[in-house]
Short mmCIF file of N, CA, C and O in Angstrom, two decimals:
data_model
loop_
_atom_site.label_atom_id
_atom_site.label_comp_id
_atom_site.label_asym_id
_atom_site.label_seq_id
_atom_site.Cartn_x
_atom_site.Cartn_y
_atom_site.Cartn_z
N MET A 1210 14.98 1.36 6.56
CA MET A 1210 15.27 0.17 5.78
C MET A 1210 13.96 -0.34 5.15
O MET A 1210 12.93 -0.37 5.78
N VAL A 1211 14.07 -0.75 3.91
CA VAL A 1211 12.92 -1.29 3.18
C VAL A 1211 13.12 -2.78 3.02
O VAL A 1211 14.16 -3.23 2.53
N ASP A 1212 12.13 -3.55 3.43
CA ASP A 1212 12.21 -5.00 3.30
C ASP A 1212 11.90 -5.46 1.89
O ASP A 1212 11.01 -4.93 1.23
N ASP A 1213 12.67 -6.46 1.43
CA ASP A 1213 12.39 -7.17 0.18
C ASP A 1213 11.44 -8.31 0.53
O ASP A 1213 11.73 -9.11 1.42
N VAL A 1214 10.31 -8.40 -0.17
CA VAL A 1214 9.34 -9.43 0.13
C VAL A 1214 9.12 -10.27 -1.12
O VAL A 1214 8.95 -9.73 -2.22
N ALA A 1215 9.12 -11.58 -0.97
CA ALA A 1215 8.92 -12.49 -2.09
C ALA A 1215 7.53 -12.29 -2.70
O ALA A 1215 6.56 -12.04 -1.98
N PRO A 1216 7.41 -12.40 -4.02
CA PRO A 1216 6.12 -12.18 -4.68
C PRO A 1216 4.96 -12.99 -4.11
O PRO A 1216 3.87 -12.46 -3.91
N LYS A 1217 5.17 -14.26 -3.81
CA LYS A 1217 4.07 -15.08 -3.27
C LYS A 1217 3.63 -14.58 -1.90
O LYS A 1217 2.44 -14.62 -1.57
N GLN A 1218 4.58 -14.09 -1.12
CA GLN A 1218 4.25 -13.53 0.18
C GLN A 1218 3.45 -12.22 0.02
O GLN A 1218 2.50 -11.97 0.75
N VAL A 1219 3.84 -11.43 -0.97
CA VAL A 1219 3.10 -10.19 -1.27
C VAL A 1219 1.67 -10.54 -1.66
O VAL A 1219 0.71 -9.92 -1.18
N TRP A 1220 1.50 -11.54 -2.50
CA TRP A 1220 0.17 -11.96 -2.93
C TRP A 1220 -0.69 -12.34 -1.72
O TRP A 1220 -1.86 -11.95 -1.62
N GLU A 1221 -0.13 -13.09 -0.80
CA GLU A 1221 -0.87 -13.51 0.39
C GLU A 1221 -1.32 -12.31 1.21
O GLU A 1221 -2.46 -12.26 1.68
N VAL A 1222 -0.44 -11.32 1.35
CA VAL A 1222 -0.78 -10.11 2.11
C VAL A 1222 -1.86 -9.32 1.37
O VAL A 1222 -2.80 -8.83 1.99
N LEU A 1223 -1.73 -9.20 0.05
CA LEU A 1223 -2.73 -8.47 -0.73
C LEU A 1223 -4.10 -9.12 -0.61
O LEU A 1223 -5.13 -8.44 -0.58
N MET A 1224 -4.13 -10.44 -0.51
CA MET A 1224 -5.38 -11.18 -0.38
C MET A 1224 -6.00 -11.02 1.01
O MET A 1224 -7.22 -11.05 1.15
N SER A 1225 -5.18 -10.83 2.03
CA SER A 1225 -5.70 -10.86 3.40
C SER A 1225 -5.75 -9.51 4.12
O SER A 1225 -6.50 -9.37 5.08
N ASN A 1226 -4.97 -8.53 3.67
CA ASN A 1226 -4.91 -7.26 4.38
C ASN A 1226 -5.58 -6.16 3.55
O ASN A 1226 -5.06 -5.78 2.50
N PRO A 1227 -6.70 -5.61 4.02
CA PRO A 1227 -7.38 -4.58 3.24
C PRO A 1227 -6.55 -3.30 3.07
O PRO A 1227 -6.81 -2.52 2.16
N ASP A 1228 -5.57 -3.08 3.93
CA ASP A 1228 -4.71 -1.89 3.82
C ASP A 1228 -3.49 -2.11 2.95
O ASP A 1228 -2.66 -1.21 2.81
N ALA A 1229 -3.34 -3.29 2.36
CA ALA A 1229 -2.18 -3.59 1.50
C ALA A 1229 -2.51 -3.20 0.05
O ALA A 1229 -3.57 -3.56 -0.46
N MET A 1230 -1.59 -2.47 -0.56
CA MET A 1230 -1.76 -2.00 -1.93
C MET A 1230 -0.50 -2.35 -2.72
O MET A 1230 0.60 -2.41 -2.17
N LEU A 1231 -0.67 -2.54 -4.03
CA LEU A 1231 0.47 -2.82 -4.91
C LEU A 1231 0.61 -1.66 -5.89
O LEU A 1231 -0.30 -1.38 -6.66
N CYS A 1232 1.76 -1.01 -5.85
CA CYS A 1232 2.05 0.12 -6.72
C CYS A 1232 3.11 -0.31 -7.74
O CYS A 1232 4.23 -0.66 -7.37
N ASP A 1233 2.73 -0.31 -9.01
CA ASP A 1233 3.63 -0.69 -10.10
C ASP A 1233 4.29 0.59 -10.63
O ASP A 1233 3.62 1.46 -11.16
N VAL A 1234 5.62 0.68 -10.48
CA VAL A 1234 6.34 1.90 -10.84
C VAL A 1234 7.08 1.79 -12.17
O VAL A 1234 7.93 2.62 -12.47
N ARG A 1235 6.73 0.78 -12.97
CA ARG A 1235 7.34 0.66 -14.30
C ARG A 1235 6.77 1.74 -15.22
O ARG A 1235 5.96 2.56 -14.80
N THR A 1236 7.15 1.71 -16.46
CA THR A 1236 6.67 2.71 -17.42
C THR A 1236 5.36 2.26 -18.06
O THR A 1236 5.02 1.07 -18.06
N SER A 1237 4.68 3.22 -18.67
CA SER A 1237 3.44 2.91 -19.38
C SER A 1237 3.68 1.90 -20.49
O SER A 1237 2.83 1.04 -20.75
N ALA A 1238 4.83 1.97 -21.14
CA ALA A 1238 5.16 1.01 -22.19
C ALA A 1238 5.28 -0.41 -21.61
O ALA A 1238 4.81 -1.38 -22.21
N GLU A 1239 5.89 -0.54 -20.46
CA GLU A 1239 6.01 -1.85 -19.82
C GLU A 1239 4.64 -2.40 -19.44
O GLU A 1239 4.38 -3.59 -19.61
N TRP A 1240 3.77 -1.54 -18.91
CA TRP A 1240 2.43 -2.00 -18.54
C TRP A 1240 1.70 -2.53 -19.77
O TRP A 1240 1.04 -3.55 -19.71
N THR A 1241 1.86 -1.83 -20.89
CA THR A 1241 1.16 -2.20 -22.11
C THR A 1241 1.75 -3.45 -22.76
O THR A 1241 1.02 -4.37 -23.12
N PHE A 1242 3.06 -3.49 -22.91
CA PHE A 1242 3.69 -4.54 -23.70
C PHE A 1242 4.12 -5.77 -22.91
O PHE A 1242 4.30 -6.84 -23.48
N VAL A 1243 4.31 -5.62 -21.59
CA VAL A 1243 4.76 -6.75 -20.77
C VAL A 1243 3.64 -7.30 -19.90
O VAL A 1243 3.58 -8.49 -19.64
N GLY A 1244 2.73 -6.43 -19.47
CA GLY A 1244 1.61 -6.87 -18.64
C GLY A 1244 1.64 -6.26 -17.26
O GLY A 1244 2.59 -5.56 -16.89
N LEU A 1245 0.58 -6.54 -16.52
CA LEU A 1245 0.40 -6.02 -15.17
C LEU A 1245 -0.05 -7.13 -14.22
O LEU A 1245 -0.79 -8.02 -14.63
N PRO A 1246 0.36 -7.06 -12.95
CA PRO A 1246 -0.24 -7.99 -11.99
C PRO A 1246 -1.76 -7.81 -11.98
O PRO A 1246 -2.26 -6.69 -12.12
N ASP A 1247 -2.48 -8.89 -11.84
CA ASP A 1247 -3.94 -8.87 -11.81
C ASP A 1247 -4.39 -9.12 -10.37
O ASP A 1247 -4.21 -10.24 -9.85
N LEU A 1248 -4.96 -8.12 -9.75
CA LEU A 1248 -5.38 -8.23 -8.35
C LEU A 1248 -6.88 -8.45 -8.19
O LEU A 1248 -7.42 -8.30 -7.10
N SER A 1249 -7.56 -8.81 -9.27
CA SER A 1249 -9.01 -8.95 -9.21
C SER A 1249 -9.45 -10.01 -8.19
O SER A 1249 -10.49 -9.84 -7.54
N GLN A 1250 -8.68 -11.05 -8.00
CA GLN A 1250 -9.03 -12.09 -7.01
C GLN A 1250 -9.00 -11.52 -5.60
O GLN A 1250 -9.69 -12.02 -4.72
N ALA A 1251 -8.19 -10.49 -5.39
CA ALA A 1251 -8.10 -9.84 -4.07
C ALA A 1251 -9.12 -8.72 -3.94
O ALA A 1251 -9.20 -8.08 -2.89
N GLY A 1252 -9.89 -8.46 -5.02
CA GLY A 1252 -10.85 -7.38 -5.00
C GLY A 1252 -10.19 -6.01 -5.02
O GLY A 1252 -10.75 -5.04 -4.51
N LYS A 1253 -9.00 -5.95 -5.60
CA LYS A 1253 -8.24 -4.71 -5.64
C LYS A 1253 -7.79 -4.42 -7.05
O LYS A 1253 -7.83 -5.28 -7.93
N GLN A 1254 -7.31 -3.20 -7.23
CA GLN A 1254 -6.69 -2.82 -8.48
C GLN A 1254 -5.27 -2.38 -8.19
O GLN A 1254 -4.99 -1.80 -7.13
N ILE A 1255 -4.40 -2.63 -9.14
CA ILE A 1255 -3.02 -2.17 -9.03
C ILE A 1255 -2.99 -0.65 -9.14
O ILE A 1255 -3.88 -0.06 -9.76
N VAL A 1256 -2.01 -0.02 -8.53
CA VAL A 1256 -1.83 1.42 -8.62
C VAL A 1256 -0.61 1.66 -9.52
O VAL A 1256 0.52 1.52 -9.08
N PRO A 1257 -0.85 1.98 -10.80
CA PRO A 1257 0.28 2.21 -11.71
C PRO A 1257 0.73 3.67 -11.69
O PRO A 1257 -0.05 4.57 -12.00
N ILE A 1258 1.97 3.90 -11.27
CA ILE A 1258 2.55 5.24 -11.25
C ILE A 1258 3.99 5.14 -11.72
O ILE A 1258 4.81 4.49 -11.07
N GLU A 1259 4.30 5.75 -12.84
CA GLU A 1259 5.67 5.72 -13.35
C GLU A 1259 6.61 6.43 -12.38
O GLU A 1259 6.37 7.57 -12.00
N LEU A 1260 7.71 5.77 -12.02
CA LEU A 1260 8.78 6.43 -11.27
C LEU A 1260 9.65 7.22 -12.24
O LEU A 1260 10.13 8.30 -11.91
N GLN A 1261 9.84 6.66 -13.42
CA GLN A 1261 10.56 7.33 -14.50
C GLN A 1261 9.60 7.38 -15.68
O GLN A 1261 9.00 6.37 -16.03
N THR A 1262 9.48 8.54 -16.31
CA THR A 1262 8.52 8.68 -17.38
C THR A 1262 9.07 8.19 -18.72
O THR A 1262 10.24 8.39 -19.03
N PHE A 1263 8.21 7.52 -19.43
CA PHE A 1263 8.55 6.98 -20.76
C PHE A 1263 8.28 8.06 -21.79
O PHE A 1263 7.27 8.76 -21.70
N PRO A 1264 9.09 8.29 -22.80
CA PRO A 1264 10.26 7.51 -23.18
C PRO A 1264 11.58 8.08 -22.67
O PRO A 1264 12.63 7.47 -22.82
N SER A 1265 11.57 9.25 -22.03
CA SER A 1265 12.82 9.90 -21.63
C SER A 1265 13.52 9.20 -20.47
O SER A 1265 14.73 9.34 -20.30
N MET A 1266 12.76 8.48 -19.66
CA MET A 1266 13.24 7.79 -18.47
C MET A 1266 13.78 8.77 -17.41
O MET A 1266 14.56 8.41 -16.55
N GLN A 1267 13.27 10.00 -17.48
CA GLN A 1267 13.59 11.00 -16.44
C GLN A 1267 12.74 10.71 -15.22
O GLN A 1267 11.61 10.20 -15.33
N HIS A 1268 13.26 11.08 -14.06
CA HIS A 1268 12.50 10.91 -12.82
C HIS A 1268 11.18 11.66 -12.91
O HIS A 1268 11.13 12.80 -13.36
N ASN A 1269 10.11 11.03 -12.47
CA ASN A 1269 8.79 11.64 -12.46
C ASN A 1269 8.70 12.59 -11.25
O ASN A 1269 8.61 12.14 -10.11
N PRO A 1270 8.73 13.91 -11.48
CA PRO A 1270 8.72 14.85 -10.36
C PRO A 1270 7.38 14.87 -9.61
O PRO A 1270 7.29 15.43 -8.52
N HIS A 1271 6.36 14.25 -10.16
CA HIS A 1271 5.03 14.23 -9.55
C HIS A 1271 4.71 12.89 -8.88
O HIS A 1271 3.57 12.63 -8.53
N PHE A 1272 5.72 12.06 -8.71
CA PHE A 1272 5.53 10.72 -8.19
C PHE A 1272 4.74 10.71 -6.88
O PHE A 1272 3.72 10.01 -6.76
N LEU A 1273 5.17 11.47 -5.89
CA LEU A 1273 4.49 11.48 -4.59
C LEU A 1273 3.08 12.05 -4.70
O LEU A 1273 2.14 11.53 -4.08
N ASP A 1274 2.92 13.10 -5.49
CA ASP A 1274 1.58 13.67 -5.69
C ASP A 1274 0.66 12.64 -6.33
O ASP A 1274 -0.52 12.52 -5.97
N GLU A 1275 1.17 11.88 -7.29
CA GLU A 1275 0.37 10.86 -7.96
C GLU A 1275 0.00 9.73 -6.99
O GLU A 1275 -1.10 9.16 -7.07
N MET A 1276 0.92 9.40 -6.08
CA MET A 1276 0.60 8.40 -5.06
C MET A 1276 -0.59 8.86 -4.23
O MET A 1276 -1.55 8.10 -4.01
N ARG A 1277 -0.54 10.10 -3.80
CA ARG A 1277 -1.62 10.64 -2.96
C ARG A 1277 -2.93 10.74 -3.75
O ARG A 1277 -4.00 10.42 -3.22
N ARG A 1278 -2.86 11.19 -5.01
CA ARG A 1278 -4.08 11.29 -5.82
C ARG A 1278 -4.69 9.91 -6.07
O ARG A 1278 -5.91 9.79 -6.23
N ALA A 1279 -3.85 8.89 -6.10
CA ALA A 1279 -4.35 7.52 -6.30
C ALA A 1279 -4.96 6.94 -5.02
O ALA A 1279 -5.46 5.82 -5.02
N GLY A 1280 -4.89 7.70 -3.93
CA GLY A 1280 -5.50 7.25 -2.69
C GLY A 1280 -4.55 6.55 -1.74
O GLY A 1280 -4.99 6.04 -0.70
N LEU A 1281 -3.28 6.50 -2.06
CA LEU A 1281 -2.31 5.88 -1.15
C LEU A 1281 -2.05 6.82 0.02
O LEU A 1281 -1.78 8.01 -0.18
N ARG A 1282 -2.14 6.27 1.21
CA ARG A 1282 -1.94 7.06 2.41
C ARG A 1282 -0.86 6.42 3.27
O ARG A 1282 -0.59 5.22 3.15
N PRO A 1283 -0.24 7.21 4.16
CA PRO A 1283 0.85 6.67 4.98
C PRO A 1283 0.49 5.43 5.79
O PRO A 1283 1.35 4.61 6.09
N GLU A 1284 -0.79 5.27 6.13
CA GLU A 1284 -1.17 4.08 6.91
C GLU A 1284 -1.30 2.81 6.07
O GLU A 1284 -1.38 1.71 6.61
N HIS A 1285 -1.35 2.95 4.74
CA HIS A 1285 -1.39 1.78 3.87
C HIS A 1285 -0.07 1.00 3.95
O HIS A 1285 0.98 1.56 4.22
N HIS A 1286 -0.17 -0.27 3.68
CA HIS A 1286 1.01 -1.11 3.49
C HIS A 1286 1.22 -1.14 1.97
O HIS A 1286 0.46 -1.81 1.26
N VAL A 1287 2.22 -0.41 1.51
CA VAL A 1287 2.41 -0.24 0.08
C VAL A 1287 3.58 -1.10 -0.39
O VAL A 1287 4.71 -0.95 0.07
N TYR A 1288 3.26 -2.00 -1.30
CA TYR A 1288 4.26 -2.88 -1.91
C TYR A 1288 4.55 -2.31 -3.29
O TYR A 1288 3.64 -2.12 -4.09
N PHE A 1289 5.82 -2.04 -3.56
CA PHE A 1289 6.23 -1.46 -4.83
C PHE A 1289 6.83 -2.55 -5.70
O PHE A 1289 7.64 -3.38 -5.23
N ILE A 1290 6.47 -2.55 -6.99
CA ILE A 1290 6.96 -3.54 -7.94
C ILE A 1290 7.43 -2.83 -9.21
O ILE A 1290 6.84 -1.82 -9.61
N CYS A 1291 8.50 -3.34 -9.80
CA CYS A 1291 8.96 -2.86 -11.10
C CYS A 1291 9.36 -4.08 -11.91
O CYS A 1291 8.88 -5.18 -11.65
N ARG A 1292 10.26 -3.94 -12.85
CA ARG A 1292 10.66 -5.07 -13.68
C ARG A 1292 11.42 -6.11 -12.87
O ARG A 1292 11.11 -7.29 -12.90
N SER A 1293 12.47 -5.66 -12.15
CA SER A 1293 13.32 -6.63 -11.46
C SER A 1293 13.69 -6.24 -10.03
O SER A 1293 14.47 -6.94 -9.39
N GLY A 1294 13.16 -5.13 -9.53
CA GLY A 1294 13.36 -4.78 -8.13
C GLY A 1294 14.15 -3.52 -7.85
O GLY A 1294 14.19 -3.07 -6.70
N GLY A 1295 14.79 -2.93 -8.83
CA GLY A 1295 15.61 -1.74 -8.60
C GLY A 1295 14.80 -0.46 -8.45
O GLY A 1295 14.93 0.26 -7.46
N ARG A 1296 13.97 -0.17 -9.44
CA ARG A 1296 13.15 1.05 -9.37
C ARG A 1296 12.17 0.99 -8.22
O ARG A 1296 11.88 2.01 -7.57
N SER A 1297 11.64 -0.19 -7.97
CA SER A 1297 10.66 -0.32 -6.89
C SER A 1297 11.31 -0.08 -5.53
O SER A 1297 10.69 0.52 -4.64
N MET A 1298 12.55 -0.48 -5.36
CA MET A 1298 13.26 -0.20 -4.11
C MET A 1298 13.46 1.31 -3.96
O MET A 1298 13.26 1.88 -2.89
N ALA A 1299 13.83 1.97 -5.06
CA ALA A 1299 14.00 3.42 -5.03
C ALA A 1299 12.68 4.11 -4.68
O ALA A 1299 12.63 5.06 -3.88
N ALA A 1300 11.58 3.65 -5.27
CA ALA A 1300 10.26 4.23 -5.01
C ALA A 1300 9.87 4.04 -3.54
O ALA A 1300 9.34 4.97 -2.90
N ALA A 1301 10.13 2.86 -3.01
CA ALA A 1301 9.81 2.58 -1.60
C ALA A 1301 10.60 3.51 -0.68
O ALA A 1301 10.05 4.04 0.29
N ARG A 1302 11.85 3.73 -1.00
CA ARG A 1302 12.67 4.63 -0.18
C ARG A 1302 12.15 6.07 -0.25
O ARG A 1302 12.13 6.77 0.76
N ILE A 1303 11.76 6.51 -1.43
CA ILE A 1303 11.20 7.86 -1.58
C ILE A 1303 9.94 7.99 -0.73
O ILE A 1303 9.77 8.97 0.01
N ALA A 1304 9.05 7.02 -0.83
CA ALA A 1304 7.81 7.05 -0.06
C ALA A 1304 8.12 7.06 1.44
O ALA A 1304 7.51 7.81 2.21
N GLN A 1305 9.06 6.23 1.84
CA GLN A 1305 9.43 6.15 3.26
C GLN A 1305 9.98 7.50 3.76
O GLN A 1305 9.64 7.94 4.85
N GLU A 1306 10.80 8.14 2.94
CA GLU A 1306 11.36 9.45 3.31
C GLU A 1306 10.28 10.52 3.45
O GLU A 1306 10.50 11.55 4.07
N HIS A 1307 9.11 10.27 2.86
CA HIS A 1307 8.02 11.24 2.91
C HIS A 1307 6.84 10.78 3.75
O HIS A 1307 5.69 11.14 3.49
N GLY A 1308 7.13 9.96 4.75
CA GLY A 1308 6.13 9.64 5.76
C GLY A 1308 5.36 8.34 5.61
O GLY A 1308 4.53 8.03 6.46
N PHE A 1309 5.61 7.59 4.55
CA PHE A 1309 4.96 6.29 4.41
C PHE A 1309 5.77 5.29 5.23
O PHE A 1309 6.92 5.02 4.91
N THR A 1310 5.18 4.77 6.29
CA THR A 1310 5.94 3.94 7.23
C THR A 1310 5.90 2.45 6.92
O THR A 1310 6.75 1.72 7.40
N HIS A 1311 4.93 2.01 6.11
CA HIS A 1311 4.81 0.58 5.79
C HIS A 1311 5.05 0.40 4.29
O HIS A 1311 4.11 0.25 3.52
N VAL A 1312 6.31 0.43 3.89
CA VAL A 1312 6.64 0.27 2.47
C VAL A 1312 7.53 -0.95 2.29
O VAL A 1312 8.36 -1.27 3.15
N TYR A 1313 7.34 -1.62 1.16
CA TYR A 1313 8.05 -2.87 0.89
C TYR A 1313 8.41 -2.94 -0.59
O TYR A 1313 7.72 -2.37 -1.43
N ASN A 1314 9.46 -3.66 -0.88
CA ASN A 1314 9.88 -3.90 -2.26
C ASN A 1314 9.54 -5.33 -2.63
O ASN A 1314 9.82 -6.26 -1.87
N VAL A 1315 8.92 -5.52 -3.80
CA VAL A 1315 8.65 -6.87 -4.27
C VAL A 1315 9.94 -7.43 -4.86
O VAL A 1315 10.42 -6.96 -5.90
N ARG A 1316 10.50 -8.40 -4.17
CA ARG A 1316 11.77 -9.01 -4.58
C ARG A 1316 11.66 -9.57 -5.99
O ARG A 1316 10.71 -10.26 -6.33
N ASP A 1317 12.63 -9.24 -6.81
CA ASP A 1317 12.74 -9.72 -8.19
C ASP A 1317 11.68 -9.14 -9.12
O ASP A 1317 11.64 -9.48 -10.30
N GLY A 1318 10.80 -8.28 -8.62
CA GLY A 1318 9.85 -7.57 -9.46
C GLY A 1318 8.89 -8.44 -10.26
O GLY A 1318 8.61 -9.58 -9.91
N PHE A 1319 8.41 -7.86 -11.34
CA PHE A 1319 7.43 -8.53 -12.19
C PHE A 1319 8.06 -9.61 -13.06
O PHE A 1319 7.50 -10.68 -13.26
N GLU A 1320 9.25 -9.32 -13.59
CA GLU A 1320 9.88 -10.24 -14.55
C GLU A 1320 11.13 -10.93 -14.02
O GLU A 1320 11.57 -11.91 -14.61
N GLY A 1321 11.74 -10.42 -12.97
CA GLY A 1321 12.94 -11.04 -12.41
C GLY A 1321 14.18 -10.80 -13.24
O GLY A 1321 14.16 -10.07 -14.24
N PRO A 1322 15.28 -11.42 -12.83
CA PRO A 1322 16.55 -11.24 -13.54
C PRO A 1322 16.59 -12.02 -14.85
O PRO A 1322 15.73 -12.86 -15.11
N HIS A 1323 17.61 -11.75 -15.63
CA HIS A 1323 17.83 -12.49 -16.88
C HIS A 1323 18.21 -13.95 -16.58
O HIS A 1323 18.88 -14.22 -15.59
N ASP A 1324 17.80 -14.83 -17.46
CA ASP A 1324 18.30 -16.20 -17.39
C ASP A 1324 19.60 -16.27 -18.19
O ASP A 1324 20.11 -15.24 -18.65
N GLN A 1325 20.13 -17.46 -18.39
CA GLN A 1325 21.41 -17.62 -19.10
C GLN A 1325 21.35 -17.17 -20.55
O GLN A 1325 22.35 -16.83 -21.14
N ARG A 1326 20.14 -17.16 -21.11
CA ARG A 1326 20.00 -16.73 -22.52
C ARG A 1326 19.57 -15.27 -22.63
O ARG A 1326 19.28 -14.79 -23.73
N GLY A 1327 19.50 -14.57 -21.50
CA GLY A 1327 19.14 -13.16 -21.51
C GLY A 1327 17.66 -12.86 -21.48
O GLY A 1327 17.25 -11.73 -21.74
N HIS A 1328 16.85 -13.86 -21.16
CA HIS A 1328 15.40 -13.69 -21.11
C HIS A 1328 14.94 -13.47 -19.67
O HIS A 1328 15.47 -14.08 -18.74
N ARG A 1329 13.92 -12.67 -19.50
CA ARG A 1329 13.33 -12.44 -18.18
C ARG A 1329 12.06 -13.25 -18.02
O ARG A 1329 11.48 -13.71 -18.97
N GLY A 1330 11.62 -13.39 -16.76
CA GLY A 1330 10.37 -14.07 -16.46
C GLY A 1330 10.52 -15.56 -16.27
O GLY A 1330 9.53 -16.25 -16.03
N LEU A 1331 11.76 -16.06 -16.35
CA LEU A 1331 11.96 -17.51 -16.27
C LEU A 1331 12.75 -17.94 -15.04
O LEU A 1331 12.88 -19.14 -14.78
N VAL A 1332 13.28 -16.98 -14.28
CA VAL A 1332 14.13 -17.31 -13.14
C VAL A 1332 13.44 -17.00 -11.81
O VAL A 1332 13.45 -17.82 -10.90
N ALA A 1333 12.87 -15.82 -11.71
CA ALA A 1333 12.23 -15.38 -10.46
C ALA A 1333 11.29 -14.23 -10.80
O ALA A 1333 11.26 -13.74 -11.92
N GLY A 1334 10.51 -13.82 -9.82
CA GLY A 1334 9.61 -12.69 -10.00
C GLY A 1334 8.15 -13.11 -10.03
O GLY A 1334 7.80 -14.28 -9.93
N TRP A 1335 7.29 -12.11 -10.14
CA TRP A 1335 5.83 -12.29 -10.12
C TRP A 1335 5.38 -13.30 -11.17
O TRP A 1335 4.65 -14.25 -10.88
N LYS A 1336 5.80 -13.08 -12.41
CA LYS A 1336 5.39 -13.99 -13.51
C LYS A 1336 5.93 -15.41 -13.28
O LYS A 1336 5.18 -16.38 -13.42
N HIS A 1337 7.19 -15.51 -12.94
CA HIS A 1337 7.81 -16.81 -12.72
C HIS A 1337 7.09 -17.60 -11.64
O HIS A 1337 6.92 -18.81 -11.74
N ASP A 1338 6.64 -16.88 -10.60
CA ASP A 1338 5.97 -17.54 -9.48
C ASP A 1338 4.53 -17.94 -9.79
O ASP A 1338 3.83 -18.48 -8.92
N GLY A 1339 4.07 -17.68 -11.00
CA GLY A 1339 2.73 -18.10 -11.43
C GLY A 1339 1.62 -17.27 -10.83
O GLY A 1339 0.47 -17.74 -10.77
N LEU A 1340 1.91 -16.05 -10.42
CA LEU A 1340 0.89 -15.19 -9.85
C LEU A 1340 0.08 -14.56 -10.97
O LEU A 1340 0.56 -14.42 -12.09
N PRO A 1341 -1.16 -14.17 -10.68
CA PRO A 1341 -2.04 -13.65 -11.74
C PRO A 1341 -1.51 -12.36 -12.37
O PRO A 1341 -1.02 -11.48 -11.69
N TRP A 1342 -1.65 -12.31 -13.70
CA TRP A 1342 -1.28 -11.10 -14.41
C TRP A 1342 -2.08 -11.04 -15.71
O TRP A 1342 -2.62 -12.04 -16.15
N VAL A 1343 -2.15 -9.85 -16.26
CA VAL A 1343 -2.89 -9.62 -17.51
C VAL A 1343 -2.05 -8.77 -18.43
O VAL A 1343 -1.18 -8.02 -18.00
N GLN A 1344 -2.35 -8.93 -19.70
CA GLN A 1344 -1.75 -8.05 -20.71
C GLN A 1344 -2.88 -7.37 -21.43
O GLN A 1344 -3.77 -8.04 -21.97
N LYS A 1345 -2.88 -6.05 -21.40
CA LYS A 1345 -4.01 -5.30 -21.98
C LYS A 1345 -3.66 -4.71 -23.31
O LYS A 1345 -2.58 -4.50 -23.66
#
């Protein structure tokens, strides 16, 4: 079972636990056009690894290899984030099935669900909670 963890709680863990890492599994287009969590205050960098490759949105067959190349190890506490929590939950389950024992899903992801007008980032999620982020 993979726990859903609220973004503010994830931030607190990232700030206090040296073994906690944040892996963003959105696409390269999302990182560029929507932004990325900024972990500079925690003295860390986000680990961006597409779960689905842009633009085809096919599953990334190298996902686990890319995790390992990025330095993620089974003893790390890996928090996975995507747009709204679906892909990140899938990524956490894949990692868990392959020996990563401390995996978590960031509840509501980076942008959260749609509001009544169909916009994201206004109801829940990393951005909504006022956590640091950058757009490059």
